Coordinates of C-alpha atoms and ligand atoms in Angstrom, one line a residue:
X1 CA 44.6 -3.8 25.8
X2 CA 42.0 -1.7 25.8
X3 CA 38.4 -2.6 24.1
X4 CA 34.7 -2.0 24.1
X5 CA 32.7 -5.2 25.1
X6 CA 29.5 -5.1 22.6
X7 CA 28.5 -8.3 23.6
X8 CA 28.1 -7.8 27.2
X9 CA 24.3 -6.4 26.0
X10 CA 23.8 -9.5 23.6
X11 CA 24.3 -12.4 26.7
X12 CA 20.8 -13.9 27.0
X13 CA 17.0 -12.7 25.6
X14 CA 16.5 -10.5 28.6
X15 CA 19.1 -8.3 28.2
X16 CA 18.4 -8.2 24.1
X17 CA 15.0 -7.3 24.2
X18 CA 16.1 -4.7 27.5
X19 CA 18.1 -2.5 24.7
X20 CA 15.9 -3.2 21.8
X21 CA 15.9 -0.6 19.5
X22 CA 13.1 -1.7 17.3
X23 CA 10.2 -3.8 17.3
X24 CA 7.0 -5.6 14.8
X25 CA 3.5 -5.2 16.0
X26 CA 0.3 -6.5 14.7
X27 CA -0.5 -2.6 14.3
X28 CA 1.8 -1.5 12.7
X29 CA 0.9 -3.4 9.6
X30 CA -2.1 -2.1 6.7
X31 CA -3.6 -5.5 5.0
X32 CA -4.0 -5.2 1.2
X33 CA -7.1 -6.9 0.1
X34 CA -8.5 -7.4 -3.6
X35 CA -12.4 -6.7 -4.2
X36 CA -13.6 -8.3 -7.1
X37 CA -17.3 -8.4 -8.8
X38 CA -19.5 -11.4 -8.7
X39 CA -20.6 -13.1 -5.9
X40 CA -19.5 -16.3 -3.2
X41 CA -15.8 -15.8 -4.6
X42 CA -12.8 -16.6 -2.9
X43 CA -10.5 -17.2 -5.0
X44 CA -6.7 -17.5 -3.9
X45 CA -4.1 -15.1 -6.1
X46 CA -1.7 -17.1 -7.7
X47 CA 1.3 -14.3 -7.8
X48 CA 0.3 -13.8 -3.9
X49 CA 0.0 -16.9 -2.4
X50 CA -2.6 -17.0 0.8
X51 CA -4.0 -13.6 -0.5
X52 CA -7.8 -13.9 -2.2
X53 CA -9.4 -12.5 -4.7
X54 CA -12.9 -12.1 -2.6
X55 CA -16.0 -10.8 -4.0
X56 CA -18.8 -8.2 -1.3
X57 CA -20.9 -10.8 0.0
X58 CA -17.6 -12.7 1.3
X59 CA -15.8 -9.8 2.9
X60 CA -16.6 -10.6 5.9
X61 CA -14.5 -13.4 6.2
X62 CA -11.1 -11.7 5.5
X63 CA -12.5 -9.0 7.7
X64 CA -12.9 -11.1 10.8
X65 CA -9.2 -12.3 10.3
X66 CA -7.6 -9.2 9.7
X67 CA -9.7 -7.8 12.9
X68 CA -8.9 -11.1 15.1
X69 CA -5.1 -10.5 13.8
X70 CA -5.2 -7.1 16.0
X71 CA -4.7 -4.9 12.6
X72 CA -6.5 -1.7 12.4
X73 CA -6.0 -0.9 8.8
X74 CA -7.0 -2.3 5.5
X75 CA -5.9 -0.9 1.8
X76 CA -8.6 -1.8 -0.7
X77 CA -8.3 -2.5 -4.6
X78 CA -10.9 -3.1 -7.0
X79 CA -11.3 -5.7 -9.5
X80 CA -14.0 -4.2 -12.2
X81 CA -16.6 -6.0 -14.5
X82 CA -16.2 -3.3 -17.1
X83 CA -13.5 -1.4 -18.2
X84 CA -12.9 1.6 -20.4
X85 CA -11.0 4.1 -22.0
X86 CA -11.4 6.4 -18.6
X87 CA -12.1 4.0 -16.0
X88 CA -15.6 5.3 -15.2
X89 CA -16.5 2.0 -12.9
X90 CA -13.5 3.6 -10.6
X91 CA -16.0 6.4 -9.7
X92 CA -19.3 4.5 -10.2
X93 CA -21.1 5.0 -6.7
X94 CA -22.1 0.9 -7.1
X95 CA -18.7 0.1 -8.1
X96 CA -16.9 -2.6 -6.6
X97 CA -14.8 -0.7 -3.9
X98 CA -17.9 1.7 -3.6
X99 CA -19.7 -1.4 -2.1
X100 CA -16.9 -2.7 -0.3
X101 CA -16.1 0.1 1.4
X102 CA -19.8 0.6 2.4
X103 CA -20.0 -3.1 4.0
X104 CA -17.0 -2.7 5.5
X105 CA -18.1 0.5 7.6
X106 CA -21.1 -1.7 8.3
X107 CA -19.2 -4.8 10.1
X108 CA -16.1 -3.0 11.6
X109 CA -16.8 0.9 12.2
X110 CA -13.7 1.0 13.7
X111 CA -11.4 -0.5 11.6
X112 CA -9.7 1.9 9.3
X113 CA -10.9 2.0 5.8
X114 CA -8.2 3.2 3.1
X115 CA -8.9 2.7 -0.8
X116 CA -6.0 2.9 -3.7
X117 CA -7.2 5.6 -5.4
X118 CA -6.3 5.0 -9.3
X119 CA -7.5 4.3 -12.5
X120 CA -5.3 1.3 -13.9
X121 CA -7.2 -1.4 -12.9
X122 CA -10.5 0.1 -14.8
X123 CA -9.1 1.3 -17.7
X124 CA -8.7 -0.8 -20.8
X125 CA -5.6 0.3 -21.8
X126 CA -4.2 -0.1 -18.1
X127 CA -2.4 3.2 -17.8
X128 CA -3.3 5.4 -14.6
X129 CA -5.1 7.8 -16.2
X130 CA -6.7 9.7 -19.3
X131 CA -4.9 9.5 -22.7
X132 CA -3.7 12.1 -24.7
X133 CA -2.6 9.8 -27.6
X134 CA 0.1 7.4 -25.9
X135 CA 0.9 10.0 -23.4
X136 CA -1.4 10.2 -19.8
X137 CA -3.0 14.0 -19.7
X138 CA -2.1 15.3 -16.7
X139 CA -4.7 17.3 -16.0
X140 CA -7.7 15.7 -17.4
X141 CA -6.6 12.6 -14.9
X142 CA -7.0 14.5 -11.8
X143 CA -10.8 15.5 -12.8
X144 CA -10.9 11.7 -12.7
X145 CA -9.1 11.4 -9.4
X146 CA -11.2 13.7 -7.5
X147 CA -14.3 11.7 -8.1
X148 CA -12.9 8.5 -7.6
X149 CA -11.6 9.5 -4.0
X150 CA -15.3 11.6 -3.9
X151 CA -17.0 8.4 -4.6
X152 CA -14.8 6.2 -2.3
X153 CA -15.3 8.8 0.8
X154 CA -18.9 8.9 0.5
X155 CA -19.0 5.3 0.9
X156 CA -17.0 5.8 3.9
X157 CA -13.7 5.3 3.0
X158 CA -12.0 6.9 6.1
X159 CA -8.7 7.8 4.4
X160 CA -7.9 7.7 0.5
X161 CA -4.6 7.0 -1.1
X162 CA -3.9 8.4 -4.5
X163 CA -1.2 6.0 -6.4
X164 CA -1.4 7.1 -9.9
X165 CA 1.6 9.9 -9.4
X166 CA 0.1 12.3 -11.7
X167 CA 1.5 16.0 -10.4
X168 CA -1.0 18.5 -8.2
X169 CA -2.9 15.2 -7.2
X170 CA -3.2 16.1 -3.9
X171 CA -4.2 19.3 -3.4
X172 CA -6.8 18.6 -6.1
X173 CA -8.4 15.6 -4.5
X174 CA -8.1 17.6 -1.1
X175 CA -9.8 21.0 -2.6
X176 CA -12.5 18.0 -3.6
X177 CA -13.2 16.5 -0.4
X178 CA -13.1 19.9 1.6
X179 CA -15.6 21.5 -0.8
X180 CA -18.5 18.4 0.2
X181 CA -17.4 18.0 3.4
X182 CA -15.0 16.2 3.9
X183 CA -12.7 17.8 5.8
X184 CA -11.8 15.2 8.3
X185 CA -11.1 12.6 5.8
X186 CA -7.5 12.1 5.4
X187 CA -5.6 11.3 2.4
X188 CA -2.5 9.2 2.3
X189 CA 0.3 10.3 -0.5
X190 CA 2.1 7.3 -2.7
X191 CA 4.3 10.5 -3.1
X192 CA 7.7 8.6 -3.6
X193 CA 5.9 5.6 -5.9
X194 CA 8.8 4.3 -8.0
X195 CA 8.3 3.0 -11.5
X196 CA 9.2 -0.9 -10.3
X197 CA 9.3 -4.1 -11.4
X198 CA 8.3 -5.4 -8.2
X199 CA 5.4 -4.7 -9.2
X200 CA 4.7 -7.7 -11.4
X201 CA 2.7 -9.8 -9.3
X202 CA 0.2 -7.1 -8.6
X203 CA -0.2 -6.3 -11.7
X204 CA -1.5 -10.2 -12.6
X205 CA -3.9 -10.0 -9.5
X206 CA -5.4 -6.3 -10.3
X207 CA -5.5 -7.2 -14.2
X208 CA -4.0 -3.9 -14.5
X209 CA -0.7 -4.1 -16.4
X210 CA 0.0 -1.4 -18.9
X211 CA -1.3 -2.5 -22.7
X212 CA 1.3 -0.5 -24.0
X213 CA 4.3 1.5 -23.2
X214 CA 5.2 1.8 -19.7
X215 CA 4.8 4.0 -16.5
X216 CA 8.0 5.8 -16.1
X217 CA 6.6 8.6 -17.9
X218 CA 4.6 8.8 -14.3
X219 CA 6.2 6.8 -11.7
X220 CA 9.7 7.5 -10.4
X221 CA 13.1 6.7 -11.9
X222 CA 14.7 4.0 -9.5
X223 CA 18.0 5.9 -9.6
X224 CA 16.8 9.0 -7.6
X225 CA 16.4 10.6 -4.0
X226 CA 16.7 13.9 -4.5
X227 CA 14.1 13.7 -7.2
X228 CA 11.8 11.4 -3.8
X229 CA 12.1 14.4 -1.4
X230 CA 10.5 17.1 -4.4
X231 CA 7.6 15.0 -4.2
X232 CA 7.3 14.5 -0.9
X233 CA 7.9 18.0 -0.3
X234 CA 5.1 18.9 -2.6
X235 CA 2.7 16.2 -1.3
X236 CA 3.1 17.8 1.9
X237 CA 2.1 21.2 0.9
X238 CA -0.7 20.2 -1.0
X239 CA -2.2 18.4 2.3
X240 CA -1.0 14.8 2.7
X241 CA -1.4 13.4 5.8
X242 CA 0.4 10.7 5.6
X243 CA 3.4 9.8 2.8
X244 CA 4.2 6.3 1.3
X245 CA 7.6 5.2 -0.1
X246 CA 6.8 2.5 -2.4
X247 CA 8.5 -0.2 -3.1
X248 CA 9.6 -0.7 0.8
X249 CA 13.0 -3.2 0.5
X250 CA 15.2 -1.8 -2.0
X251 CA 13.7 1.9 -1.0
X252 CA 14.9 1.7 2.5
X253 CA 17.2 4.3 2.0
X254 CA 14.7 6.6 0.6
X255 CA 12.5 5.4 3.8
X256 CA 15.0 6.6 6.0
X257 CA 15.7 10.0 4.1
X258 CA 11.9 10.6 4.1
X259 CA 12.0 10.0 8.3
X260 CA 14.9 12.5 8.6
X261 CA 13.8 14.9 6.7
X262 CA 10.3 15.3 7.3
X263 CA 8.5 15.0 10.7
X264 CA 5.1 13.2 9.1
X265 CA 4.1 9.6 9.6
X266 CA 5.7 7.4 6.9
X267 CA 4.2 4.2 5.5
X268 CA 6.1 1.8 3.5
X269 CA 4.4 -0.6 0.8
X270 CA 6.1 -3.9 0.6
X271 CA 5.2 -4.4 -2.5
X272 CA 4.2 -8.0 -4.4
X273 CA 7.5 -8.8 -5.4
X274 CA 9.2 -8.3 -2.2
X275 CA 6.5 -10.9 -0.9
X276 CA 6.4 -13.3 -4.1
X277 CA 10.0 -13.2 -3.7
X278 CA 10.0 -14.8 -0.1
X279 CA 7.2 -17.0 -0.3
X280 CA 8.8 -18.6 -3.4
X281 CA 12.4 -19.1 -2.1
X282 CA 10.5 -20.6 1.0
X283 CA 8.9 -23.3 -1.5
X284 CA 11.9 -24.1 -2.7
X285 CA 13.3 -25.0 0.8
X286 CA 16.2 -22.1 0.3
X287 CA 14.8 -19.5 2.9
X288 CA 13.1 -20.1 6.3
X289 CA 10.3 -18.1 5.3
X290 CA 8.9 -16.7 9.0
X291 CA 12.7 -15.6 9.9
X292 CA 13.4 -13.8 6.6
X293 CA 9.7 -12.5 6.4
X294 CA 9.9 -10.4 9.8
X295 CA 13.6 -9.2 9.4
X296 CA 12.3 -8.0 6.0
X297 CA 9.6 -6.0 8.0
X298 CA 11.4 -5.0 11.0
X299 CA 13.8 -3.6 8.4
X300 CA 11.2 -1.6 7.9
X301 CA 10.6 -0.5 11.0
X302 CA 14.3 0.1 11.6
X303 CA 14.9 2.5 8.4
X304 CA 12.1 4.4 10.1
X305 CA 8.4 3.6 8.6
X306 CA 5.3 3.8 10.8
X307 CA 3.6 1.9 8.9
X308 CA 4.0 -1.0 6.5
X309 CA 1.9 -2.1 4.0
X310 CA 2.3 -6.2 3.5
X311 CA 0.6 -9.0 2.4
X312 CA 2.3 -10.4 5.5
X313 CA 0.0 -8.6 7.5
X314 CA -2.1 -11.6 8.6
X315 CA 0.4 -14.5 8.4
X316 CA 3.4 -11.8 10.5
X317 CA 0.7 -10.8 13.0
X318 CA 0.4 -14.5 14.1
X319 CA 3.7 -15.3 14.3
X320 CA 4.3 -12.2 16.3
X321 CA 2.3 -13.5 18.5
X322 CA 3.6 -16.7 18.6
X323 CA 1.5 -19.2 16.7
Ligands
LIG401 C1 -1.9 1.0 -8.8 C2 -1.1 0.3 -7.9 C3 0.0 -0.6 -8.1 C4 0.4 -1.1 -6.9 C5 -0.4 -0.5 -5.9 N1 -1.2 0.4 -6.5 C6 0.5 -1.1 -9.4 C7 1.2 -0.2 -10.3 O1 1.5 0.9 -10.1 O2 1.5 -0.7 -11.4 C8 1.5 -2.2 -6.7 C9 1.4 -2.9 -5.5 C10 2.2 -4.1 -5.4 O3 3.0 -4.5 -6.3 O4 2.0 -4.8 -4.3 N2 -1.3 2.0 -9.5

């Protein structure tokens, strides 16, 4: 009888990790972190257990882990004092991620400062972007945009990433940046942001769920991929650098698409819920939370991101090495 012998490569850890196909690193993961006004705060998120809520003067201790972790890249999102109708403390050069951003540079030149750029979390009415009645204005939002990423970059944001999905986006916040300057400053697409409910948990730590209505009138319906690669496609021409698939573990397939199809670095966002999901089915003793955490995010890896965004980042980069 004549058959193929599969397990002839799966006999001991030597020859396993001889024809690995895949693997987690420490850099391959961007660390969310949540900025908030106010000072000596560290407060931990409820939603997003052993993730703070940390306020400037404190940075640097989430800093010095993320940097002793090995992880090059943090994502940065803002908690404001004051919010309006068009979420001026987004682009307010003292604003909270303004300052952030600025200490940051100061402590670790070399680690690589990305901001969210969006308005939800400064608005009043929590919608990512100017109001035309109950409907976001298009336009009118990307004037917004390009100053928020203007404000972010002067600070010294080294790459800004636009998550609001308004259309044009892009090439409007890149015609920004090159006109002052900033030509060197990359920006990093949410072009395939789907209009999720893993979301939830963020939405409790960044204040910034919707007052009324909903976001699919913006973010992607969860039934498409063809609809994913317009985006993308469009992203790209306007000047992304880089292009996210958000959420990350029900979106591996539109991960995978996006590798095929498109020779740019992909990031994935893990979002909230994925995490909230683990870390509670861990409590409850159903999961072994390390195991399930890093096959989640060599998942990742495997449907063919560069780079994930996780509020594993810290806890995954220790176990990767062992601890
Ligand atoms: C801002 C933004 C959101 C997330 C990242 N940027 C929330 C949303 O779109 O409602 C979600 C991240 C997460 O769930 O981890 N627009």
């Amino acid at each position: 009888m004549e058959f193929k012998r599969h397990r002839r490569l799966r006999k001991s850890l030597a020859i396993r990790e001889l024809v690995r196909e895949n693997s987690l690193s420490a850099k391959d993961f961007i660390f969310p972190m949540f900025v908030v006004e106010g000072e000596n705060i560290k407060k931990e998120i409820p939603t997003i257990p052993g993730n703070y809520h940390v306020s400037v003067d404190r940075l640097n201790e989430t800093l010095e882990e993320a940097v002793e972790c090995g992880i090059n890249g943090v994502i940065f999102f803002g908690l404001p004092e004051h919010k309006d109708e068009c979420g001026s403390s987004a682009f307010d050069e003292n604003g909270v991620i303004q300052k952030a951003v600025r200490k940051t540079k100061e402590l670790y030149p070399n680690l690589w400062v990305i901001t969210d750029v969006c308005m939800c979390e400064y608005t009043n009415h929590g919608h990512c972007g100017i109001l035309h009645g109950h409907e976001v204005h298009n336009d009118k939002t990307l004037e917004v945009l390009g100053k928020v990423a203007l404000s972010h970059v002067k600070a010294g944001a080294d790459m800004v990433a636009p998550s609001d999905m308004m259309d044009g986006r892009v090439a409007y916040i890149r015609k920004v940046l090159d006109e002052n300057g900033y030509e060197d400053v990359s920006i990093m697409a949410y072009s395939a942001k789907y209009s999720s409910a893993f979301y939830g948990p963020f939405r409790e730590a960044a204040n910034s769920a919707p007052q009324f209505g909903d976001r699919k009138g913006y973010q992607m319906d969860p039934a498409n991929i063809n609809e994913a690669m317009r985006e993308i496609q469009s992203d790209i021409e306007e000047g992304a650098d880089i292009i996210m698939v958000k959420p990350a573990l029900s979106y591996l397939d539109v991960v995978r698409w996006t590798k095929d199809r498109y020779d740019y670095p992909v990031a994935a966002y893990s979002v909230s819920g994925e995490f909230a999901m683990v870390k509670a089915a861990s409590r409850l003793g159903f999961i072994d939370e390390r195991a399930v955490a890093l096959e989640m995010l060599l998942s990742m890896k495997r449907a063919g991101a560069d780079i994930i965004i996780t509020y594993y980042a810290l806890e995954a980069s220790r176990w990767l090495r062992g601890e």
